[in-house]
Amino acid sequence: MSQRTRAIGGSALVFIILVALGARVGGVGVATGAEAQRTVHLVAALKREPVVITKVALGASTVQLGRWDRARDEQPDPDTPFTGNDDWLQNLTVYALNRTNQTIVFLNLQVDFPETTAGRTRAACQLNIGRIPAAAAFDYQGRPISQPPSAEPLDFEPGQTLAVHLADYVDKIRRSVALTLLLFVLREVNIRYVSADFAGGMRWGGVYQVFDPGTSAWKRLDLAYFPGNREGHWPGSPGWADPR
């Protein structure tokens, strides 16, 4: 994604949304998005990635299947619009699959809202799920990362699917995008995962890397490295479970 994503100030964000969606303000009130067309946008997964989103469900119904990198002459599966009411966002569940042979203890997902784009800025929220191991709790400048004392590591095992319910994070999403009453107005959301930390201290954040305490720096592993079978847990491969 080329655009920089971060939270916009409350009044500015509300104005952007109202203008973008043509909502009315004043004595008539704000037009709601009840039973409107909604869309979940997913980034096409790559085989080098340790985690892939296999589907997104609204309640019990799948509304978006995972998007997969195809051969050069093929396009990834498209995003599929669906009908959802005002509480569609908080009723979404994101299903993530651990493709590796190692246990993941921390996962960082990002949700952002393309309708809030202003220049190079867009409202976004980071969902930190689990706890980073102490040996790897450093940012990319080597500075310690502060984590909530209550955070517990995930036990996201090899080949396992993790269900992330956005209802568990909706208050944080509202705070991050400076929206409380107008969250229902949004009709599109981008969902992607940003990073994954493994029990042994390795991290994926575009490349696999480990933290070197001697130099207080992250060391990249070989670009060909994959923890497990790079071809496994991929659509059409042995052991693949249809996410439907």
XYZ file of N, CA and C in Angstrom:
732
model
N 0.855 -1.181 0.000
C 0.000 0.000 0.000
C 0.889 1.229 0.000
N 0.706 2.129 -0.954
C 1.580 3.277 -1.066
C 1.171 4.389 -0.128
N -0.092 4.433 0.280
C -0.534 5.515 1.138
C -0.156 5.255 2.585
N 0.243 6.343 3.274
C 0.555 6.263 4.681
C -0.743 6.244 5.467
N -0.858 5.343 6.427
C -2.102 5.226 7.169
C -1.880 5.588 8.629
N -2.702 6.486 9.144
C -2.682 6.833 10.551
C -4.024 7.492 10.876
N -4.303 7.641 12.159
C -5.564 8.236 12.559
C -5.578 9.725 12.253
N -6.730 10.198 11.757
C -6.932 11.604 11.465
C -7.694 12.221 12.624
N -7.516 13.504 12.857
C -8.240 14.198 13.909
C -9.736 14.053 13.745
N -10.463 14.019 14.870
C -11.889 13.711 14.869
C -12.717 14.561 13.936
N -12.655 15.901 14.066
C -13.511 16.758 13.255
C -13.167 16.657 11.780
N -11.875 16.561 11.470
C -11.466 16.443 10.072
C -11.971 15.145 9.473
N -11.877 14.051 10.229
C -12.286 12.756 9.725
C -13.783 12.704 9.489
N -14.551 13.224 10.434
C -15.998 13.236 10.269
C -16.382 14.024 9.033
N -15.740 15.162 8.809
C -16.036 15.984 7.639
C -15.737 15.224 6.360
N -14.589 14.538 6.331
C -14.207 13.779 5.133
C -15.238 12.717 4.814
N -15.678 11.983 5.850
C -16.638 10.908 5.626
C -17.965 11.456 5.134
N -18.435 12.526 5.740
C -19.722 13.087 5.349
C -19.701 13.582 3.917
N -18.612 14.241 3.537
C -18.503 14.737 2.171
C -18.397 13.582 1.190
N -17.543 12.574 1.534
C -17.308 11.457 0.627
C -18.573 10.654 0.360
N -19.390 10.483 1.377
C -20.572 9.637 1.242
C -21.837 10.420 0.952
N -21.743 11.738 0.908
C -22.915 12.524 0.597
C -23.939 12.514 1.709
N -23.505 12.287 2.945
C -24.437 12.267 4.064
C -24.932 13.675 4.343
N -26.114 13.797 4.943
C -26.696 15.088 5.244
C -26.555 15.394 6.731
N -26.278 16.654 7.038
C -26.179 17.068 8.421
C -27.154 18.197 8.683
N -27.363 18.516 9.977
C -28.280 19.585 10.310
C -29.567 19.024 10.845
N -30.663 19.754 10.619
C -31.945 19.355 11.161
C -32.455 18.043 10.597
N -32.040 17.688 9.386
C -32.540 16.460 8.765
C -31.849 15.243 9.333
N -30.613 15.417 9.845
C -29.880 14.295 10.421
C -28.879 13.723 9.440
N -28.190 12.661 9.849
C -27.163 12.021 9.038
C -27.728 10.756 8.416
N -27.560 10.602 7.120
C -28.042 9.404 6.441
C -27.282 8.192 6.940
N -27.952 7.134 7.275
C -27.287 5.928 7.763
C -26.968 4.994 6.617
N -26.219 3.935 6.940
C -25.841 2.971 5.921
C -26.563 1.657 6.085
N -27.757 1.649 6.634
C -28.487 0.407 6.865
C -28.694 -0.344 5.560
N -28.431 -1.651 5.598
C -28.606 -2.513 4.425
C -27.942 -1.927 3.182
N -26.702 -1.512 3.344
C -25.949 -0.941 2.231
C -24.952 -1.962 1.690
N -24.432 -1.684 0.518
C -23.389 -2.545 -0.051
C -22.079 -2.262 0.672
N -21.425 -3.298 1.140
C -20.157 -3.193 1.865
C -19.091 -4.014 1.125
N -17.824 -3.704 1.393
C -16.733 -4.458 0.762
C -15.565 -4.595 1.721
N -15.054 -5.815 1.847
C -13.810 -6.080 2.573
C -12.713 -6.279 1.533
N -11.684 -5.487 1.595
C -10.560 -5.588 0.666
C -9.409 -6.341 1.340
N -8.904 -7.375 0.656
C -7.765 -8.145 1.151
C -6.624 -8.060 0.149
N -5.403 -8.064 0.668
C -4.216 -8.097 -0.182
C -3.963 -9.540 -0.606
N -3.593 -9.747 -1.870
C -3.298 -11.100 -2.343
C -2.102 -11.674 -1.591
N -2.255 -12.866 -1.011
C -1.206 -13.508 -0.222
C -0.085 -14.037 -1.112
N 1.120 -14.100 -0.550
C 2.293 -14.622 -1.238
C 2.790 -15.872 -0.519
N 3.449 -16.767 -1.258
C 3.883 -18.031 -0.671
C 4.962 -17.879 0.386
N 5.673 -16.780 0.405
C 6.717 -16.608 1.422
C 6.138 -16.167 2.766
N 4.860 -15.827 2.807
C 4.253 -15.311 4.034
C 3.881 -16.439 4.984
N 4.109 -16.250 6.287
C 3.810 -17.308 7.251
C 2.333 -17.429 7.575
N 1.596 -16.333 7.424
C 0.167 -16.307 7.753
C -0.603 -15.781 6.560
N -1.748 -16.404 6.275
C -2.621 -15.894 5.225
C -4.037 -15.792 5.781
N -4.768 -14.809 5.305
C -6.180 -14.692 5.641
C -6.956 -15.564 4.661
N -7.624 -16.582 5.180
C -8.330 -17.518 4.303
C -9.736 -17.051 3.959
N -10.362 -16.317 4.875
C -11.703 -15.793 4.597
C -12.068 -14.760 5.651
N -13.093 -13.974 5.336
C -13.712 -13.055 6.288
C -15.199 -13.363 6.281
N -15.775 -13.509 7.468
C -17.186 -13.860 7.590
C -17.961 -12.743 8.286
N -19.207 -12.569 7.883
C -20.145 -11.679 8.565
C -21.145 -12.579 9.266
N -21.019 -12.668 10.583
C -21.819 -13.657 11.298
C -21.393 -15.042 10.857
N -22.350 -15.837 10.373
C -22.061 -17.202 9.931
C -21.811 -17.292 8.428
N -21.881 -16.179 7.714
C -21.771 -16.194 6.248
C -20.423 -15.658 5.783
N -19.747 -16.408 4.917
C -18.500 -15.937 4.319
C -18.809 -14.828 3.329
N -18.170 -13.665 3.516
C -18.404 -12.538 2.607
C -17.178 -12.229 1.751
N -16.008 -12.751 2.127
C -14.818 -12.555 1.315
C -13.849 -13.717 1.532
N -13.537 -14.428 0.443
C -12.528 -15.471 0.502
C -11.139 -14.848 0.394
N -10.147 -15.585 0.864
C -8.774 -15.112 0.758
C -8.389 -14.864 -0.688
N -7.458 -13.944 -0.878
C -6.971 -13.636 -2.224
C -5.542 -14.152 -2.320
N -5.250 -14.866 -3.398
C -3.990 -15.587 -3.505
C -3.208 -15.135 -4.726
N -1.907 -15.044 -4.575
C -1.038 -14.720 -5.688
C -1.086 -15.865 -6.696
N -1.339 -15.538 -7.925
C -1.469 -16.546 -8.984
C -0.253 -16.514 -9.912
N -0.334 -17.321 -10.966
C 0.698 -17.276 -11.996
C 0.698 -15.886 -12.639
N 1.762 -15.568 -13.342
C 1.908 -14.218 -13.879
C 0.778 -13.821 -14.820
N 0.194 -14.791 -15.501
C -0.852 -14.467 -16.467
C -2.251 -14.537 -15.856
N -2.331 -14.705 -14.537
C -3.622 -14.767 -13.865
C -3.744 -13.647 -12.837
N -4.969 -13.253 -12.564
C -5.240 -12.231 -11.567
C -5.727 -12.892 -10.278
N -5.432 -12.279 -9.107
C -5.979 -12.817 -7.861
C -7.496 -12.771 -7.880
N -8.119 -13.630 -7.066
C -9.569 -13.585 -6.951
C -10.003 -12.190 -6.533
N -11.138 -11.712 -7.046
C -11.556 -10.330 -6.748
C -12.178 -10.187 -5.364
N -12.273 -8.944 -4.906
C -13.068 -8.639 -3.732
C -14.537 -8.738 -4.128
N -15.381 -9.157 -3.196
C -16.788 -9.396 -3.511
C -17.686 -8.557 -2.604
N -18.354 -7.529 -3.132
C -19.273 -6.724 -2.321
C -20.417 -7.578 -1.777
N -20.952 -7.153 -0.638
C -22.054 -7.869 -0.005
C -22.947 -6.849 0.690
N -24.095 -7.281 1.147
C -25.030 -6.395 1.843
C -24.872 -6.564 3.348
N -24.730 -5.429 4.042
C -24.589 -5.469 5.492
C -25.283 -4.274 6.115
N -25.733 -4.433 7.359
C -26.413 -3.331 8.027
C -25.428 -2.484 8.830
N -25.952 -1.623 9.713
C -25.115 -0.649 10.400
C -23.999 -1.260 11.247
N -24.214 -2.453 11.776
C -23.202 -3.053 12.651
C -22.358 -4.099 11.927
N -22.238 -3.963 10.613
C -21.519 -4.949 9.813
C -20.062 -5.099 10.240
N -19.398 -3.972 10.521
C -17.964 -4.024 10.801
C -17.676 -4.826 12.063
N -18.407 -4.554 13.134
C -18.138 -5.240 14.389
C -18.551 -6.706 14.364
N -19.319 -7.102 13.355
C -19.733 -8.499 13.236
C -18.850 -9.302 12.287
N -17.762 -8.700 11.816
C -16.833 -9.419 10.945
C -15.893 -10.298 11.766
N -15.577 -11.465 11.220
C -14.563 -12.355 11.788
C -13.526 -12.647 10.720
N -12.267 -12.448 11.063
C -11.156 -12.675 10.134
C -10.500 -14.007 10.490
N -10.368 -14.882 9.504
C -9.768 -16.198 9.725
C -8.359 -16.223 9.135
N -7.379 -16.465 10.002
C -5.971 -16.465 9.601
C -5.379 -17.856 9.793
N -4.599 -18.303 8.835
C -3.999 -19.643 8.847
C -2.486 -19.547 9.048
N -1.959 -20.312 9.998
C -0.517 -20.418 10.212
C 0.033 -21.468 9.252
N 0.762 -21.053 8.232
C 1.281 -21.941 7.195
C 2.602 -22.594 7.590
N 3.193 -22.192 8.699
C 4.547 -22.620 9.038
C 4.550 -23.859 9.927
N 5.769 -24.290 10.315
C 5.926 -25.412 11.246
C 6.283 -24.928 12.647
N 6.033 -23.640 12.922
C 6.362 -23.067 14.219
C 5.152 -22.364 14.825
N 5.152 -22.246 16.145
C 4.060 -21.587 16.854
C 4.238 -20.070 16.830
N 3.161 -19.384 16.499
C 3.145 -17.922 16.474
C 2.531 -17.438 17.785
N 3.187 -16.443 18.418
C 2.716 -15.948 19.715
C 2.175 -14.522 19.657
N 2.431 -13.843 18.545
C 1.952 -12.464 18.405
C 1.637 -12.201 16.950
N 0.505 -11.553 16.720
C 0.074 -11.221 15.368
C -0.397 -9.778 15.358
N 0.049 -9.025 14.366
C -0.381 -7.641 14.214
C -1.202 -7.513 12.936
N -2.473 -7.152 13.079
C -3.355 -6.902 11.946
C -3.626 -5.412 11.842
N -3.894 -4.958 10.628
C -4.285 -3.558 10.437
C -5.615 -3.504 9.715
N -6.496 -2.657 10.215
C -7.722 -2.319 9.489
C -7.642 -0.839 9.158
N -7.968 -0.482 7.920
C -8.021 0.930 7.563
C -9.183 1.158 6.605
N -9.525 2.414 6.427
C -10.778 2.764 5.776
C -10.527 3.697 4.594
N -10.602 3.170 3.356
C -10.263 3.976 2.178
C -11.134 5.204 1.999
N -12.356 5.188 2.537
C -13.242 6.350 2.393
C -12.798 7.534 3.234
N -11.852 7.330 4.133
C -11.366 8.422 4.986
C -10.079 9.032 4.444
N -9.665 8.648 3.256
C -8.394 9.117 2.708
C -8.411 10.630 2.484
N -7.391 11.293 3.002
C -7.196 12.727 2.780
C -5.736 12.929 2.411
N -5.455 13.179 1.141
C -4.070 13.269 0.693
C -3.391 11.927 0.837
N -2.320 11.870 1.629
C -1.599 10.623 1.858
C -1.901 10.037 3.227
N -2.985 10.490 3.845
C -3.339 10.047 5.185
C -4.669 9.311 5.166
N -4.774 8.273 5.969
C -5.998 7.472 6.033
C -6.187 6.964 7.459
N -7.425 6.930 7.921
C -7.708 6.413 9.256
C -7.397 4.926 9.316
N -6.666 4.514 10.349
C -6.251 3.124 10.468
C -6.151 2.726 11.924
N -6.190 1.414 12.167
C -6.071 0.888 13.524
C -5.229 -0.383 13.494
N -4.261 -0.467 14.397
C -3.439 -1.660 14.531
C -4.029 -2.549 15.622
N -4.255 -3.813 15.301
C -4.765 -4.773 16.273
C -3.612 -5.672 16.697
N -3.140 -5.499 17.938
C -2.048 -6.303 18.471
C -2.632 -7.486 19.227
N -2.366 -8.689 18.706
C -2.994 -9.893 19.240
C -1.907 -10.815 19.778
N -1.880 -11.022 21.089
C -0.868 -11.863 21.708
C 0.195 -11.054 22.410
N 1.380 -11.636 22.550
C 2.496 -10.971 23.234
C 3.807 -11.340 22.555
N 4.636 -10.345 22.284
C 5.940 -10.571 21.667
C 6.887 -11.159 22.710
N 7.668 -12.191 22.371
C 8.627 -12.742 23.344
C 9.616 -11.684 23.813
N 10.056 -11.789 25.057
C 10.969 -10.797 25.626
C 12.238 -10.632 24.784
N 12.738 -11.732 24.218
C 13.973 -11.673 23.437
C 13.795 -10.926 22.117
N 12.535 -10.708 21.705
C 12.277 -10.042 20.429
C 11.451 -8.775 20.589
N 11.239 -8.333 21.817
C 10.380 -7.165 22.063
C 11.132 -5.861 21.833
N 11.572 -5.680 20.584
C 12.298 -4.484 20.185
C 11.769 -4.027 18.832
N 11.767 -2.703 18.602
C 11.325 -2.209 17.308
C 12.489 -2.287 16.319
N 12.274 -1.753 15.121
C 13.296 -1.908 14.084
C 14.466 -0.933 14.256
N 14.390 -0.087 15.274
C 15.541 0.748 15.640
C 16.252 0.185 16.873
N 15.810 -0.991 17.326
C 16.443 -1.634 18.463
C 15.958 -1.145 19.810
N 14.888 -0.349 19.816
C 14.361 0.173 21.077
C 13.344 -0.791 21.670
N 13.310 -0.948 23.002
C 12.354 -1.867 23.630
C 10.909 -1.477 23.312
N 10.075 -2.482 23.118
C 8.654 -2.276 22.868
C 7.899 -2.458 24.177
N 7.066 -1.489 24.502
C 6.238 -1.589 25.698
C 4.977 -2.392 25.366
N 4.669 -3.367 26.215
C 3.491 -4.189 26.016
C 2.620 -4.161 27.268
N 1.295 -4.258 27.096
C 0.413 -4.275 28.267
C 0.760 -5.451 29.177
N 0.830 -5.243 30.485
C 1.140 -6.343 31.410
C 0.167 -7.513 31.280
N -1.060 -7.217 30.877
C -2.081 -8.263 30.782
C -2.005 -9.077 29.501
N -1.188 -8.634 28.538
C -1.116 -9.335 27.256
C -0.523 -10.731 27.425
N -1.192 -11.721 26.877
C -0.736 -13.111 26.932
C -0.356 -13.581 25.536
N 0.703 -14.399 25.422
C 1.093 -14.883 24.092
C 0.024 -15.777 23.488
N -0.114 -15.681 22.179
C -0.974 -16.607 21.458
C -0.366 -18.003 21.493
N -1.209 -18.982 21.253
C -0.739 -20.349 21.028
C -1.265 -20.758 19.659
N -0.769 -20.033 18.644
C -1.226 -20.175 17.260
C -0.324 -21.215 16.598
N -0.766 -22.453 16.618
C 0.081 -23.577 16.248
C 0.151 -23.801 14.736
N 1.165 -24.554 14.285
C 1.311 -24.856 12.859
C 0.046 -25.480 12.279
N -0.387 -24.969 11.130
C -1.554 -25.509 10.448
C -2.881 -25.109 11.070
N -2.838 -24.327 12.133
C -4.067 -23.951 12.825
C -4.660 -22.676 12.223
N -5.996 -22.561 12.320
C -6.689 -21.347 11.892
C -7.122 -20.565 13.118
N -6.829 -19.280 13.109
C -7.177 -18.381 14.208
C -8.329 -17.490 13.778
N -9.395 -17.415 14.584
C -10.543 -16.555 14.305
C -10.394 -15.264 15.102
N -10.321 -14.143 14.404
C -10.200 -12.832 15.043
C -11.532 -12.109 14.885
N -12.225 -11.888 15.985
C -13.534 -11.238 15.965
C -13.343 -9.732 16.152
N -13.742 -8.946 15.155
C -13.553 -7.503 15.258
C -14.390 -6.899 16.381
N -15.431 -7.602 16.818
C -16.221 -7.117 17.949
C -15.352 -6.936 19.192
N -14.294 -7.742 19.310
C -13.398 -7.644 20.472
C -12.542 -6.379 20.431
N -12.475 -5.732 19.269
C -11.592 -4.581 19.088
C -12.332 -3.337 18.623
N -13.670 -3.404 18.550
C -14.414 -2.297 17.942
C -14.232 -0.996 18.707
N -14.104 -1.049 20.037
C -13.886 0.190 20.793
C -12.543 0.816 20.449
N -11.521 -0.015 20.298
C -10.205 0.494 19.915
C -10.251 1.070 18.512
N -10.959 0.405 17.602
C -11.087 0.909 16.231
C -11.752 2.280 16.245
N -12.827 2.416 17.017
C -13.515 3.701 17.093
C -12.597 4.801 17.614
N -11.827 4.485 18.658
C -10.917 5.487 19.214
C -9.821 5.852 18.217
N -9.301 4.855 17.522
C -8.190 5.090 16.606
C -8.593 5.939 15.412
N -9.818 5.755 14.944
C -10.253 6.521 13.775
C -11.109 7.711 14.173
N -11.137 8.013 15.474
C -11.848 9.185 15.987
C -13.321 9.159 15.639
N -13.895 7.978 15.634
C -15.313 7.832 15.315
C -16.025 7.095 16.438
N -17.152 7.558 16.828
C -17.993 6.846 17.773
C -19.363 6.599 17.162
N -20.000 7.671 16.724
C -21.351 7.555 16.195
C -21.387 7.310 14.697
N -20.286 7.605 13.993
C -20.313 7.543 12.535
C -19.613 6.321 11.960
N -19.201 5.368 12.786
C -18.533 4.186 12.269
C -19.424 3.433 11.284
N -20.740 3.453 11.525
C -21.668 2.738 10.655
C -21.715 3.316 9.249
N -21.279 4.576 9.071
C -21.346 5.214 7.760
C -20.382 4.569 6.769
N -19.277 4.027 7.267
C -18.254 3.464 6.398
C -18.759 2.212 5.679
N -18.361 2.069 4.429
C -18.840 0.944 3.618
C -17.705 0.062 3.110
N -16.469 0.470 3.338
C -15.326 -0.319 2.878
C -14.280 -0.409 3.974
N -13.601 -1.546 4.036
C -12.503 -1.704 4.973
C -11.407 -2.535 4.316
N -10.160 -2.138 4.529
C -9.004 -2.934 4.143
C -8.533 -3.703 5.368
N -8.279 -4.988 5.199
C -7.752 -5.800 6.304
C -6.495 -6.509 5.820
N -5.429 -6.370 6.562
C -4.194 -7.076 6.220
C -3.422 -7.345 7.492
N -2.541 -8.319 7.436
C -1.700 -8.541 8.605
C -0.322 -7.960 8.314
N 0.258 -7.371 9.341
C 1.494 -6.607 9.190
C 2.714 -7.414 9.606
N 2.594 -8.118 10.747
C 3.750 -8.853 11.250
C 3.303 -10.043 12.093
N 4.234 -10.974 12.285
C 3.994 -12.140 13.128
C 5.283 -12.437 13.877
N 5.152 -12.731 15.183
C 6.305 -13.106 15.999
C 6.160 -14.552 16.443
N 7.249 -15.306 16.342
C 7.247 -16.725 16.667
C 7.769 -16.953 18.085
N 7.410 -18.108 18.639
C 7.790 -18.436 20.016
C 9.306 -18.392 20.206
N 10.056 -18.754 19.173
C 11.514 -18.775 19.288
C 12.174 -17.425 19.147
N 11.392 -16.363 18.855
C 11.961 -15.025 18.753
C 12.090 -14.497 17.338
N 11.818 -15.326 16.322
C 11.882 -14.860 14.942
C 10.666 -13.997 14.642
N 10.831 -13.075 13.715
C 9.728 -12.200 13.311
C 9.602 -12.167 11.802
N 8.357 -12.110 11.347
C 8.066 -11.807 9.944
C 7.504 -10.394 9.884
N 8.090 -9.562 9.038
C 7.554 -8.231 8.801
C 7.888 -7.809 7.385
N 7.616 -8.714 6.433
C 8.020 -8.519 5.038
C 9.184 -9.425 4.693
N 10.041 -9.688 5.684
C 11.127 -10.667 5.588
C 11.219 -11.355 6.948
N 11.874 -12.512 6.977
C 12.116 -13.199 8.244
C 13.396 -12.643 8.848
N 13.354 -12.392 10.149
C 14.517 -11.811 10.802
C 14.536 -12.170 12.287
N 15.724 -12.042 12.876
C 15.897 -12.312 14.299
C 16.652 -11.139 14.909
N 16.401 -10.901 16.195
C 17.049 -9.775 16.875
C 18.389 -10.214 17.445
N 19.421 -9.422 17.157
C 20.775 -9.685 17.663
C 21.029 -8.759 18.853
N 21.018 -9.291 20.087
C 21.219 -8.423 21.258
C 22.610 -7.814 21.311
N 23.562 -8.441 20.650
C 24.922 -7.909 20.662
C 25.038 -6.592 19.926
N 24.297 -6.449 18.849
C 24.344 -5.218 18.051
C 23.073 -4.385 18.208
N 22.093 -4.922 18.973
C 20.789 -4.261 19.144
C 20.155 -3.948 17.794
N 20.252 -4.929 16.892
C 19.703 -4.742 15.549
C 19.058 -6.042 15.077
N 18.123 -5.890 14.152
C 17.477 -7.057 13.549
C 18.311 -7.562 12.381
N 18.484 -8.869 12.317
C 19.270 -9.500 11.263
C 18.341 -10.263 10.343
N 18.389 -9.927 9.059
C 17.542 -10.594 8.079
C 18.064 -11.992 7.764
N 17.143 -12.931 7.647
C 17.511 -14.276 7.219
C 17.525 -14.328 5.694
N 18.027 -15.412 5.168
C 18.097 -15.572 3.720
C 16.721 -15.406 3.102
N 16.661 -14.729 1.957
C 15.376 -14.469 1.308
C 14.643 -15.743 0.918
N 15.371 -16.842 0.741
C 14.744 -18.106 0.364
C 14.208 -18.864 1.576
N 14.497 -18.364 2.776
C 14.095 -19.079 3.984
C 12.586 -19.076 4.164
N 12.074 -20.237 4.594
C 10.674 -20.346 5.013
C 10.609 -21.387 6.123
N 9.934 -21.092 7.227
C 9.872 -22.051 8.336
C 8.854 -23.164 8.076
N 9.321 -24.172 7.349
C 8.436 -25.281 6.998
C 8.404 -25.492 5.503
N 7.252 -25.931 5.000
C 7.071 -26.206 3.578
C 6.426 -24.996 2.905
N 7.200 -24.299 2.116
C 6.720 -23.090 1.438
C 5.535 -23.388 0.525
N 5.462 -24.605 -0.012
C 4.379 -24.964 -0.927
C 3.154 -25.498 -0.184
N 3.290 -25.744 1.108
C 2.195 -26.333 1.871
C 1.172 -25.309 2.326
N 0.016 -25.807 2.734
C -1.072 -24.943 3.199
C -1.326 -23.802 2.222
N -1.475 -24.179 0.986
C -1.704 -23.233 -0.108
C -2.820 -23.822 -0.964
N -3.708 -23.014 -1.528
C -4.825 -23.563 -2.307
C -4.377 -24.600 -3.335
N -4.955 -25.780 -3.257
C -4.626 -26.856 -4.185
C -3.511 -27.759 -3.725
N -2.800 -27.394 -2.646
C -1.697 -28.221 -2.178
C -2.207 -29.278 -1.210
N -1.447 -30.375 -1.013
C -1.859 -31.411 -0.045
C -2.047 -30.812 1.347
N -3.097 -31.192 2.006
C -3.355 -30.699 3.348
C -4.128 -29.383 3.393
N -4.402 -28.814 2.213
C -5.145 -27.564 2.202
C -6.607 -27.821 2.510
N -7.159 -27.011 3.420
C -8.572 -27.130 3.778
C -9.324 -25.968 3.139
N -10.375 -26.288 2.398
C -11.172 -25.253 1.732
C -11.773 -24.329 2.807
N -11.459 -23.011 2.765
C -11.926 -22.110 3.821
C -13.408 -21.852 3.809
N -14.136 -22.320 2.824
C -15.574 -22.104 2.810
C -16.228 -22.845 3.974
